[in-house]
CSV table of N, CA and C in Angstrom, one decimal:
chain,number,residue,atom,x,y,z
A,1,MET,N,0.8,-1.2,0.0
A,1,MET,CA,0.0,0.0,0.0
A,1,MET,C,0.9,1.2,0.0
A,2,ASN,N,0.6,2.2,-0.8
A,2,ASN,CA,1.3,3.4,-0.9
A,2,ASN,C,1.1,4.2,0.4
A,3,LYS,N,2.2,4.7,1.0
A,3,LYS,CA,2.1,5.4,2.2
A,3,LYS,C,1.8,6.9,2.1
A,4,SER,N,1.5,7.4,0.9
A,4,SER,CA,1.2,8.8,0.7
A,4,SER,C,-0.1,9.1,1.5
A,5,LYS,N,-0.2,10.3,1.9
A,5,LYS,CA,-1.4,10.7,2.7
A,5,LYS,C,-2.3,11.6,1.8
A,6,LEU,N,-3.5,11.4,2.0
A,6,LEU,CA,-4.5,12.3,1.3
A,6,LEU,C,-4.7,13.5,2.2
A,7,SER,N,-4.8,14.7,1.6
A,7,SER,CA,-5.1,15.9,2.4
A,7,SER,C,-6.6,15.8,2.8
A,8,LYS,N,-6.9,16.5,3.8
A,8,LYS,CA,-8.3,16.5,4.4
A,8,LYS,C,-9.3,16.9,3.3
A,9,ALA,N,-8.9,17.8,2.4
A,9,ALA,CA,-9.8,18.2,1.3
A,9,ALA,C,-10.0,17.1,0.3
A,10,LYS,N,-9.0,16.5,-0.1
A,10,LYS,CA,-9.1,15.3,-1.0
A,10,LYS,C,-9.8,14.2,-0.4
A,11,ARG,N,-9.6,13.9,0.9
A,11,ARG,CA,-10.3,12.9,1.6
A,11,ARG,C,-11.8,13.1,1.5
A,12,ARG,N,-12.2,14.3,1.8
A,12,ARG,CA,-13.7,14.7,1.8
A,12,ARG,C,-14.2,14.6,0.4
A,13,TYR,N,-13.4,15.1,-0.6
A,13,TYR,CA,-13.9,15.0,-2.0
A,13,TYR,C,-14.1,13.6,-2.4
A,14,LEU,N,-13.2,12.7,-2.1
A,14,LEU,CA,-13.3,11.3,-2.5
A,14,LEU,C,-14.5,10.6,-1.7
A,15,GLU,N,-14.7,11.0,-0.5
A,15,GLU,CA,-15.8,10.4,0.3
A,15,GLU,C,-17.1,10.8,-0.4
A,16,GLU,N,-17.2,12.1,-0.8
A,16,GLU,CA,-18.4,12.6,-1.5
A,16,GLU,C,-18.6,11.9,-2.8
A,17,GLU,N,-17.5,11.7,-3.6
A,17,GLU,CA,-17.7,11.0,-4.9
A,17,GLU,C,-18.1,9.6,-4.7
A,18,ILE,N,-17.6,8.9,-3.7
A,18,ILE,CA,-18.1,7.5,-3.4
A,18,ILE,C,-19.5,7.5,-3.0
A,19,ARG,N,-19.8,8.5,-2.1
A,19,ARG,CA,-21.2,8.6,-1.5
A,19,ARG,C,-22.2,8.8,-2.6
A,20,TYR,N,-21.9,9.6,-3.6
A,20,TYR,CA,-22.8,10.0,-4.7
A,20,TYR,C,-22.5,9.2,-6.0
A,21,PHE,N,-21.9,8.1,-5.9
A,21,PHE,CA,-21.5,7.3,-7.0
A,21,PHE,C,-22.7,6.9,-7.9
A,22,HIS,N,-23.8,6.4,-7.2
A,22,HIS,CA,-25.0,6.0,-8.0
A,22,HIS,C,-25.6,7.2,-8.7
A,23,THR,N,-25.6,8.4,-8.0
A,23,THR,CA,-26.2,9.6,-8.6
A,23,THR,C,-25.3,10.0,-9.8
A,24,SER,N,-24.0,9.9,-9.7
A,24,SER,CA,-23.1,10.3,-10.8
A,24,SER,C,-23.3,9.3,-12.0
A,25,LYS,N,-23.5,8.1,-11.7
A,25,LYS,CA,-23.7,7.1,-12.7
A,25,LYS,C,-25.0,7.4,-13.5
A,26,ARG,N,-26.1,7.7,-12.8
A,26,ARG,CA,-27.4,8.1,-13.4
A,26,ARG,C,-27.2,9.4,-14.3
A,27,GLU,N,-26.5,10.3,-13.7
A,27,GLU,CA,-26.2,11.6,-14.4
A,27,GLU,C,-25.5,11.3,-15.7
A,28,LEU,N,-24.5,10.5,-15.7
A,28,LEU,CA,-23.7,10.1,-16.8
A,28,LEU,C,-24.6,9.5,-17.9
A,29,GLN,N,-25.4,8.6,-17.5
A,29,GLN,CA,-26.3,7.9,-18.5
A,29,GLN,C,-27.3,9.0,-19.1
A,30,ARG,N,-27.8,9.9,-18.2
A,30,ARG,CA,-28.7,10.9,-18.7
A,30,ARG,C,-28.0,11.8,-19.7
A,31,LEU,N,-26.8,12.3,-19.4
A,31,LEU,CA,-26.1,13.1,-20.4
A,31,LEU,C,-25.8,12.5,-21.7
A,32,ARG,N,-25.4,11.2,-21.6
A,32,ARG,CA,-25.2,10.4,-22.9
A,32,ARG,C,-26.5,10.3,-23.7
A,33,ARG,N,-27.6,10.0,-23.0
A,33,ARG,CA,-28.9,9.8,-23.7
A,33,ARG,C,-29.3,11.2,-24.3
A,34,ASP,N,-29.1,12.3,-23.6
A,34,ASP,CA,-29.5,13.6,-24.1
A,34,ASP,C,-28.7,13.9,-25.4
A,35,ILE,N,-27.5,13.6,-25.4
A,35,ILE,CA,-26.7,13.9,-26.6
A,35,ILE,C,-27.1,13.0,-27.7
A,36,MET,N,-27.3,11.8,-27.4
A,36,MET,CA,-27.7,10.8,-28.5
A,36,MET,C,-29.1,11.2,-29.0
A,37,GLN,N,-29.9,11.8,-28.2
A,37,GLN,CA,-31.2,12.2,-28.7
A,37,GLN,C,-31.3,13.6,-29.3
A,38,GLY,N,-30.1,14.2,-29.4
A,38,GLY,CA,-30.0,15.5,-30.2
A,38,GLY,C,-30.0,16.7,-29.3
A,39,ALA,N,-29.7,16.6,-28.1
A,39,ALA,CA,-29.5,17.8,-27.2
A,39,ALA,C,-28.3,18.6,-27.7
A,40,VAL,N,-28.3,19.9,-27.4
A,40,VAL,CA,-27.3,20.8,-27.9
A,40,VAL,C,-26.4,21.1,-26.7
A,41,TYR,N,-25.1,20.8,-26.9
A,41,TYR,CA,-24.1,21.1,-25.8
A,41,TYR,C,-22.9,21.9,-26.4
A,42,GLN,N,-22.3,22.7,-25.6
A,42,GLN,CA,-21.1,23.4,-26.0
A,42,GLN,C,-19.9,22.5,-26.0
A,43,SER,N,-19.1,22.6,-27.0
A,43,SER,CA,-17.9,21.7,-27.0
A,43,SER,C,-16.8,22.3,-26.2
A,44,ALA,N,-15.6,21.6,-26.2
A,44,ALA,CA,-14.5,22.1,-25.4
A,44,ALA,C,-14.0,23.5,-25.9
A,45,ASP,N,-14.2,23.7,-27.2
A,45,ASP,CA,-13.9,25.0,-27.8
A,45,ASP,C,-15.1,25.9,-27.5
A,46,ASP,N,-15.0,26.8,-26.6
A,46,ASP,CA,-16.2,27.6,-26.1
A,46,ASP,C,-16.9,28.3,-27.2
A,47,ASN,N,-16.4,28.5,-28.4
A,47,ASN,CA,-17.1,29.2,-29.4
A,47,ASN,C,-17.8,28.3,-30.4
A,48,ALA,N,-17.6,27.0,-30.2
A,48,ALA,CA,-18.2,26.0,-31.1
A,48,ALA,C,-19.3,25.2,-30.4
A,49,TRP,N,-20.5,25.2,-31.1
A,49,TRP,CA,-21.6,24.5,-30.5
A,49,TRP,C,-21.8,23.2,-31.2
A,50,ILE,N,-22.1,22.2,-30.5
A,50,ILE,CA,-22.2,20.8,-31.1
A,50,ILE,C,-23.7,20.4,-31.0
A,51,GLY,N,-24.2,19.9,-32.0
A,51,GLY,CA,-25.6,19.4,-32.0
A,51,GLY,C,-26.6,20.3,-32.7
A,52,SER,N,-26.1,21.5,-33.2
A,52,SER,CA,-27.0,22.3,-34.0
A,52,SER,C,-26.3,23.0,-35.1
A,53,GLY,N,-26.9,23.7,-36.0
A,53,GLY,CA,-26.3,24.4,-37.0
A,53,GLY,C,-26.0,23.6,-38.2
A,54,SER,N,-25.5,24.3,-39.3
A,54,SER,CA,-25.2,23.5,-40.5
A,54,SER,C,-23.7,23.5,-40.7
A,55,SER,N,-23.3,22.3,-41.0
A,55,SER,CA,-21.9,22.1,-41.3
A,55,SER,C,-21.7,20.8,-42.1
A,56,CYS,N,-20.5,20.5,-42.5
A,56,CYS,CA,-20.3,19.3,-43.3
A,56,CYS,C,-20.3,18.1,-42.5
A,57,ILE,N,-20.4,18.2,-41.1
A,57,ILE,CA,-20.3,17.0,-40.2
A,57,ILE,C,-21.7,16.5,-40.2
A,58,GLN,N,-21.8,15.2,-40.4
A,58,GLN,CA,-23.1,14.5,-40.3
A,58,GLN,C,-23.6,14.3,-38.8
A,59,GLU,N,-24.9,14.1,-38.7
A,59,GLU,CA,-25.4,14.1,-37.3
A,59,GLU,C,-24.8,13.0,-36.4
A,60,PRO,N,-24.6,11.8,-36.9
A,60,PRO,CA,-24.0,10.8,-36.0
A,60,PRO,C,-22.6,11.2,-35.6
A,61,GLU,N,-21.8,11.8,-36.5
A,61,GLU,CA,-20.5,12.2,-36.1
A,61,GLU,C,-20.5,13.4,-35.1
A,62,ARG,N,-21.5,14.2,-35.3
A,62,ARG,CA,-21.7,15.4,-34.4
A,62,ARG,C,-22.0,14.9,-33.0
A,63,ARG,N,-22.8,13.9,-32.9
A,63,ARG,CA,-23.1,13.4,-31.6
A,63,ARG,C,-21.9,12.7,-30.9
A,64,THR,N,-21.2,12.0,-31.8
A,64,THR,CA,-20.0,11.3,-31.2
A,64,THR,C,-19.0,12.3,-30.7
A,65,ILE,N,-18.8,13.4,-31.5
A,65,ILE,CA,-17.9,14.5,-31.1
A,65,ILE,C,-18.4,15.1,-29.8
A,66,ALA,N,-19.7,15.3,-29.7
A,66,ALA,CA,-20.2,15.9,-28.4
A,66,ALA,C,-20.0,15.0,-27.2
A,67,LEU,N,-20.2,13.7,-27.4
A,67,LEU,CA,-19.9,12.7,-26.3
A,67,LEU,C,-18.4,12.7,-25.9
A,68,LEU,N,-17.6,12.8,-26.9
A,68,LEU,CA,-16.1,12.8,-26.6
A,68,LEU,C,-15.6,14.1,-26.0
A,69,GLU,N,-16.2,15.2,-26.4
A,69,GLU,CA,-15.7,16.5,-26.0
A,69,GLU,C,-16.4,17.1,-24.7
A,70,ASN,N,-17.5,16.6,-24.3
A,70,ASN,CA,-18.2,17.1,-23.2
A,70,ASN,C,-17.4,16.8,-21.9
A,71,ARG,N,-16.9,17.9,-21.3
A,71,ARG,CA,-16.1,17.8,-20.1
A,71,ARG,C,-16.8,17.1,-18.9
A,72,ARG,N,-18.0,17.4,-18.7
A,72,ARG,CA,-18.7,16.8,-17.6
A,72,ARG,C,-18.8,15.3,-17.8
A,73,ILE,N,-19.1,14.9,-19.0
A,73,ILE,CA,-19.1,13.4,-19.3
A,73,ILE,C,-17.8,12.8,-19.0
A,74,GLN,N,-16.7,13.5,-19.5
A,74,GLN,CA,-15.4,12.9,-19.3
A,74,GLN,C,-15.1,12.8,-17.8
A,75,ARG,N,-15.4,13.8,-17.0
A,75,ARG,CA,-15.1,13.7,-15.6
A,75,ARG,C,-15.9,12.7,-14.9
A,76,LEU,N,-17.2,12.6,-15.2
A,76,LEU,CA,-18.1,11.6,-14.6
A,76,LEU,C,-17.6,10.2,-15.0
A,77,GLU,N,-17.2,10.0,-16.3
A,77,GLU,CA,-16.7,8.7,-16.7
A,77,GLU,C,-15.5,8.2,-15.9
A,78,SER,N,-14.6,9.1,-15.7
A,78,SER,CA,-13.4,8.8,-15.0
A,78,SER,C,-13.7,8.4,-13.5
A,79,ILE,N,-14.6,9.2,-12.9
A,79,ILE,CA,-15.0,8.9,-11.5
A,79,ILE,C,-15.7,7.6,-11.4
A,80,VAL,N,-16.7,7.4,-12.2
A,80,VAL,CA,-17.5,6.2,-12.1
A,80,VAL,C,-16.7,5.0,-12.4
A,81,GLN,N,-15.8,5.1,-13.4
A,81,GLN,CA,-15.0,3.9,-13.8
A,81,GLN,C,-14.0,3.6,-12.6
A,82,ALA,N,-13.4,4.6,-12.0
A,82,ALA,CA,-12.5,4.4,-10.9
A,82,ALA,C,-13.1,3.7,-9.8
A,83,ILE,N,-14.3,4.2,-9.4
A,83,ILE,CA,-15.0,3.6,-8.2
A,83,ILE,C,-15.4,2.2,-8.5
A,84,GLU,N,-15.9,2.0,-9.8
A,84,GLU,CA,-16.3,0.6,-10.1
A,84,GLU,C,-15.2,-0.4,-10.1
A,85,GLU,N,-14.0,0.1,-10.6
A,85,GLU,CA,-12.8,-0.8,-10.7
A,85,GLU,C,-12.3,-1.1,-9.3
A,86,VAL,N,-12.3,-0.1,-8.4
A,86,VAL,CA,-11.8,-0.3,-7.1
A,86,VAL,C,-12.8,-1.2,-6.3
A,87,PHE,N,-14.1,-0.9,-6.5
A,87,PHE,CA,-15.0,-1.8,-5.7
A,87,PHE,C,-14.9,-3.2,-6.1
A,88,GLN,N,-14.6,-3.5,-7.4
A,88,GLN,CA,-14.5,-4.9,-7.8
A,88,GLN,C,-13.2,-5.5,-7.2
A,89,MET,N,-12.2,-4.7,-6.9
A,89,MET,CA,-10.9,-5.2,-6.4
A,89,MET,C,-11.0,-5.4,-4.8
A,90,LEU,N,-11.9,-4.8,-4.2
A,90,LEU,CA,-12.0,-4.9,-2.7
A,90,LEU,C,-12.4,-6.3,-2.2
A,91,THR,N,-12.0,-6.5,-1.0
A,91,THR,CA,-12.4,-7.7,-0.3
A,91,THR,C,-13.9,-7.6,0.0
A,92,LYS,N,-14.5,-8.7,0.3
A,92,LYS,CA,-15.9,-8.7,0.7
A,92,LYS,C,-16.2,-7.8,1.9
A,93,GLU,N,-15.2,-7.8,2.9
A,93,GLU,CA,-15.3,-7.0,4.1
A,93,GLU,C,-15.3,-5.5,3.7
A,94,GLN,N,-14.4,-5.1,2.8
A,94,GLN,CA,-14.2,-3.7,2.4
A,94,GLN,C,-15.5,-3.3,1.6
A,95,GLN,N,-16.0,-4.2,0.7
A,95,GLN,CA,-17.2,-3.9,0.0
A,95,GLN,C,-18.4,-3.6,0.9
A,96,THR,N,-18.5,-4.4,2.0
A,96,THR,CA,-19.5,-4.2,3.0
A,96,THR,C,-19.3,-2.9,3.7
A,97,LEU,N,-18.1,-2.5,4.0
A,97,LEU,CA,-17.8,-1.2,4.6
A,97,LEU,C,-18.3,-0.1,3.7
A,98,VAL,N,-18.0,-0.2,2.4
A,98,VAL,CA,-18.4,0.9,1.4
A,98,VAL,C,-19.9,0.9,1.4
A,99,LYS,N,-20.6,-0.2,1.4
A,99,LYS,CA,-22.0,-0.2,1.3
A,99,LYS,C,-22.6,0.5,2.6
A,100,TYR,N,-22.1,0.1,3.7
A,100,TYR,CA,-22.6,0.7,5.0
A,100,TYR,C,-22.3,2.2,5.1
A,101,VAL,N,-21.0,2.5,4.9
A,101,VAL,CA,-20.6,3.9,5.1
A,101,VAL,C,-21.1,4.9,4.1
A,102,PHE,N,-21.0,4.5,2.8
A,102,PHE,CA,-21.3,5.4,1.8
A,102,PHE,C,-22.7,5.2,1.1
A,103,TRP,N,-23.2,4.0,1.0
A,103,TRP,CA,-24.3,3.8,0.2
A,103,TRP,C,-25.6,3.4,0.9
A,104,THR,N,-25.6,3.5,2.2
A,104,THR,CA,-26.8,3.3,3.0
A,104,THR,C,-27.4,4.6,3.4
A,105,HIS,N,-28.6,4.8,2.8
A,105,HIS,CA,-29.3,6.1,3.1
A,105,HIS,C,-30.8,5.8,3.5
A,106,PRO,N,-31.2,6.3,4.6
A,106,PRO,CA,-30.5,7.2,5.5
A,106,PRO,C,-29.6,6.4,6.4
A,107,GLN,N,-28.5,7.0,6.8
A,107,GLN,CA,-27.5,6.4,7.7
A,107,GLN,C,-28.0,6.5,9.1
A,108,THR,N,-28.2,5.3,9.7
A,108,THR,CA,-28.8,5.3,11.1
A,108,THR,C,-27.7,5.0,12.1
A,109,LEU,N,-26.5,4.6,11.7
A,109,LEU,CA,-25.4,4.2,12.6
A,109,LEU,C,-24.3,5.2,12.5
A,110,THR,N,-23.6,5.3,13.6
A,110,THR,CA,-22.4,6.1,13.6
A,110,THR,C,-21.3,5.2,13.0
A,111,MET,N,-20.1,5.8,12.7
A,111,MET,CA,-19.0,5.0,12.2
A,111,MET,C,-18.6,3.9,13.2
A,112,GLU,N,-18.6,4.3,14.5
A,112,GLU,CA,-18.3,3.3,15.5
A,112,GLU,C,-19.4,2.2,15.5
A,113,GLY,N,-20.7,2.5,15.3
A,113,GLY,CA,-21.7,1.6,15.2
A,113,GLY,C,-21.6,0.6,14.0
A,114,ILE,N,-21.1,1.2,12.9
A,114,ILE,CA,-20.9,0.3,11.7
A,114,ILE,C,-19.7,-0.6,12.0
A,115,ALA,N,-18.7,-0.1,12.7
A,115,ALA,CA,-17.5,-0.9,13.0
A,115,ALA,C,-17.9,-2.1,13.9
A,116,GLN,N,-18.8,-1.8,14.9
A,116,GLN,CA,-19.3,-2.9,15.8
A,116,GLN,C,-20.1,-3.9,15.1
A,117,GLN,N,-20.9,-3.4,14.2
A,117,GLN,CA,-21.8,-4.3,13.4
A,117,GLN,C,-20.9,-5.2,12.5
A,118,MET,N,-19.8,-4.7,12.0
A,118,MET,CA,-18.9,-5.5,11.2
A,118,MET,C,-17.9,-6.3,12.0
A,119,HIS,N,-18.0,-6.2,13.3
A,119,HIS,CA,-17.0,-6.9,14.2
A,119,HIS,C,-15.6,-6.5,14.0
A,120,LEU,N,-15.4,-5.1,13.9
A,120,LEU,CA,-14.1,-4.6,13.7
A,120,LEU,C,-13.8,-3.6,14.8
A,121,SER,N,-12.5,-3.5,15.2
A,121,SER,CA,-12.1,-2.5,16.1
A,121,SER,C,-12.3,-1.1,15.4
A,122,ARG,N,-12.4,-0.1,16.2
A,122,ARG,CA,-12.5,1.3,15.7
A,122,ARG,C,-11.3,1.6,14.7
A,123,ARG,N,-10.1,1.3,15.2
A,123,ARG,CA,-8.9,1.5,14.4
A,123,ARG,C,-8.9,0.7,13.1
A,124,THR,N,-9.2,-0.5,13.2
A,124,THR,CA,-9.3,-1.4,12.0
A,124,THR,C,-10.3,-0.8,11.0
A,125,PHE,N,-11.4,-0.4,11.5
A,125,PHE,CA,-12.5,0.1,10.6
A,125,PHE,C,-12.0,1.3,9.9
A,126,TYR,N,-11.4,2.3,10.6
A,126,TYR,CA,-10.9,3.5,9.9
A,126,TYR,C,-9.7,3.2,9.0
A,127,ARG,N,-8.9,2.2,9.3
A,127,ARG,CA,-7.8,1.9,8.5
A,127,ARG,C,-8.3,1.3,7.1
A,128,LYS,N,-9.3,0.4,7.2
A,128,LYS,CA,-9.9,-0.1,6.0
A,128,LYS,C,-10.6,0.9,5.2
A,129,LYS,N,-11.3,1.9,5.8
A,129,LYS,CA,-11.9,3.0,5.1
A,129,LYS,C,-10.9,3.8,4.4
A,130,ASP,N,-9.7,4.1,5.1
A,130,ASP,CA,-8.6,4.9,4.5
A,130,ASP,C,-8.1,4.1,3.3
A,131,GLU,N,-8.0,2.8,3.4
A,131,GLU,CA,-7.4,2.0,2.3
A,131,GLU,C,-8.3,2.2,1.0
A,132,VAL,N,-9.6,2.2,1.2
A,132,VAL,CA,-10.6,2.3,0.1
A,132,VAL,C,-10.4,3.7,-0.5
A,133,LEU,N,-10.3,4.7,0.3
A,133,LEU,CA,-10.1,6.1,-0.2
A,133,LEU,C,-8.8,6.2,-0.9
A,134,MET,N,-7.7,5.6,-0.4
A,134,MET,CA,-6.4,5.6,-1.1
A,134,MET,C,-6.5,4.9,-2.5
A,135,LEU,N,-7.2,3.8,-2.5
A,135,LEU,CA,-7.3,3.1,-3.8
A,135,LEU,C,-8.1,4.0,-4.8
A,136,VAL,N,-9.2,4.6,-4.4
A,136,VAL,CA,-9.9,5.4,-5.3
A,136,VAL,C,-9.1,6.7,-5.7
A,137,GLY,N,-8.4,7.3,-4.7
A,137,GLY,CA,-7.6,8.4,-5.0
A,137,GLY,C,-6.4,8.1,-6.0
A,138,GLY,N,-5.9,6.9,-5.8
A,138,GLY,CA,-4.8,6.5,-6.7
A,138,GLY,C,-5.3,6.3,-8.1
A,139,LYS,N,-6.5,5.7,-8.3
A,139,LYS,CA,-7.1,5.5,-9.6
A,139,LYS,C,-7.4,6.9,-10.3
A,140,LEU,N,-7.8,7.9,-9.5
A,140,LEU,CA,-8.1,9.2,-10.0
A,140,LEU,C,-6.9,10.1,-10.2
A,141,GLY,N,-5.7,9.6,-9.7
A,141,GLY,CA,-4.5,10.4,-9.8
A,141,GLY,C,-4.3,11.4,-8.8
A,142,TYR,N,-4.8,11.2,-7.6
A,142,TYR,CA,-4.7,12.2,-6.5
A,142,TYR,C,-3.5,11.9,-5.6
A,143,LEU,N,-2.8,10.8,-5.8
A,143,LEU,CA,-1.6,10.4,-5.0
A,143,LEU,C,-0.4,10.7,-5.6
């Protein structure tokens, strides 16, 4: 395990990204669907609009360009892919931790309560949580 430390701000950011993973995944699907159905989005070049107007680019190519150049889609894809890949690599115990800590809504237990329910010491619980954050941070290039 890499011994690099995450700053408090990066830790909070990663926790939020994991917490809202399912929302981000739905948003990514919605953005892709909107573009494929002909919505108009501004490209990476702030002066060029994709999805409208007349040009020599055919509609399927225009939509493909919009999907590739949309910065929000690119960011969401990298986040969703990183979290999915890390989740698949985790042990069953770590997957359970992620489900309890980040994906259980509303959260009725404290972190110590989750640790007790998982039969982990407080320190082991936080160490395993930190390992998950470090793996996601590594995938996203924050280490």
